[in-house]
Amino acid sequence: MVSVIIPVYNEEDNIGKLHQELVSVLRKIGHDFEVIFVNDGSTDSTLKELKKLPGAKIISFTRNFGQTSAFDAGFKEAKGDIVVSMDGDLQNDPKDIPELLKKLDEGYDVVCGWRHPRNDTAGKIFVSWGARILRRILLGDTLHDAGCSLRVYKKYCLEGLDLYSEMHRFIPSILAARGFSVTEIKTNHRPRSSGQTKYNWSRAIKGFTDMVVLWFWQRYRARPVHLFGAGGLFLFLLGFGIGIYFFVARIFFGVSLAGRIWPLASVFLMLSGIQLFVAGLLADIAIRNYYSVSKEKSYFIREIIEN
Ligand code: UDP
Ligand code: MG
């Protein structure tokens, strides 16, 4: 069975057409299927439209928790042993699904879409390009397109995957680090014809910080002291070196240090920077513990509807 997961947030004019396109593709692939829409706190008539779709399952959040939480809820509800994820704005093309499934059949655990050519604004394409370089450096992830939601997974990959923040972009990186085989194929990308994009520049910042956390987590979680120890030592030696330099200059060469704020300022800034960074990482560790130990979730479902 194939489960298709679609997060939607204010997509009233898109879901009807999407569902139609999707069902006509899914009928042809010769598997049982279910279509699960996750209504991520839409404030327009999306939920009303969803209730009209024959055979669809709807997970409806109490408010907007973000696309990542929507995927998480959908994955946990999916009954199929193959899971397909995609956007609900018609930018991904359901006609690509059979190709993705064929690739999965070759023995991969995950097949990702690569939106090529991309039908988005130049700004978005530029951010994706920068993100791709960083992903390659930090995570060793060589996929072209982390922002494409159209992907197919074997269900077992998704076990024990708790997603939050903007992490859905890094699912392939996480799964590859866990040893699953991940590949990509080019998929169609259509311009957004109705509704608005739900993201702005803040996505780039969130995505970047998530990437740093993931980099740390994958590399240093067992031995954070390697990173912080080395970084701490380096900064200490740097500060020590600057201190010695000015000490010698003052004592032996009579250089006046009055009015020289920069040595102090640089040490101060570096130390505060590292303090903040460490605090952020500790907070991340704490929050992971919190969510795994307590049964509390990072999102809340109001109702689950089966049409
Ligand atoms: N989305 C969501 N919750 C959000 C933001 C987006 O469920 O908080 C959905 C949105 O309805 C769409 C998909 O995620 O189906 C991709 O969003 P969008 O098209 O705005 O992203 P873009 O294509 O501009 O990157
Ligand atoms: Mg879109």
XYZ file of N, CA and C in Angstrom, residues 46-54 58 303 305 307:
39
model
N -9.881 25.835 3.393
C -9.185 24.597 3.053
C -9.839 23.361 3.684
N -10.154 23.464 4.981
C -10.721 22.291 5.659
C -12.062 21.897 5.039
N -12.870 22.897 4.726
C -14.165 22.643 4.107
C -13.985 21.925 2.763
N -13.017 22.422 1.996
C -12.738 21.809 0.690
C -12.234 20.377 0.866
N -11.387 20.173 1.872
C -10.826 18.831 2.103
C -11.930 17.825 2.408
N -12.938 18.267 3.179
C -14.018 17.353 3.569
C -14.835 16.881 2.380
N -14.703 17.595 1.250
C -15.454 17.178 0.053
C -14.735 16.096 -0.737
N -13.451 15.839 -0.421
C -12.669 14.937 -1.273
C -12.994 13.478 -0.962
N -13.497 12.735 -1.940
C -13.897 11.354 -1.671
C -12.692 10.486 -1.295
N -8.053 13.170 6.588
C -7.614 14.524 6.953
C -7.170 14.544 8.398
N -8.729 16.912 15.079
C -9.562 15.783 14.675
C -8.938 15.050 13.496
N -10.307 12.903 10.220
C -11.562 12.671 9.498
C -11.298 11.696 8.357
N -13.011 10.558 4.981
C -14.141 10.831 4.084
C -14.678 9.537 3.457
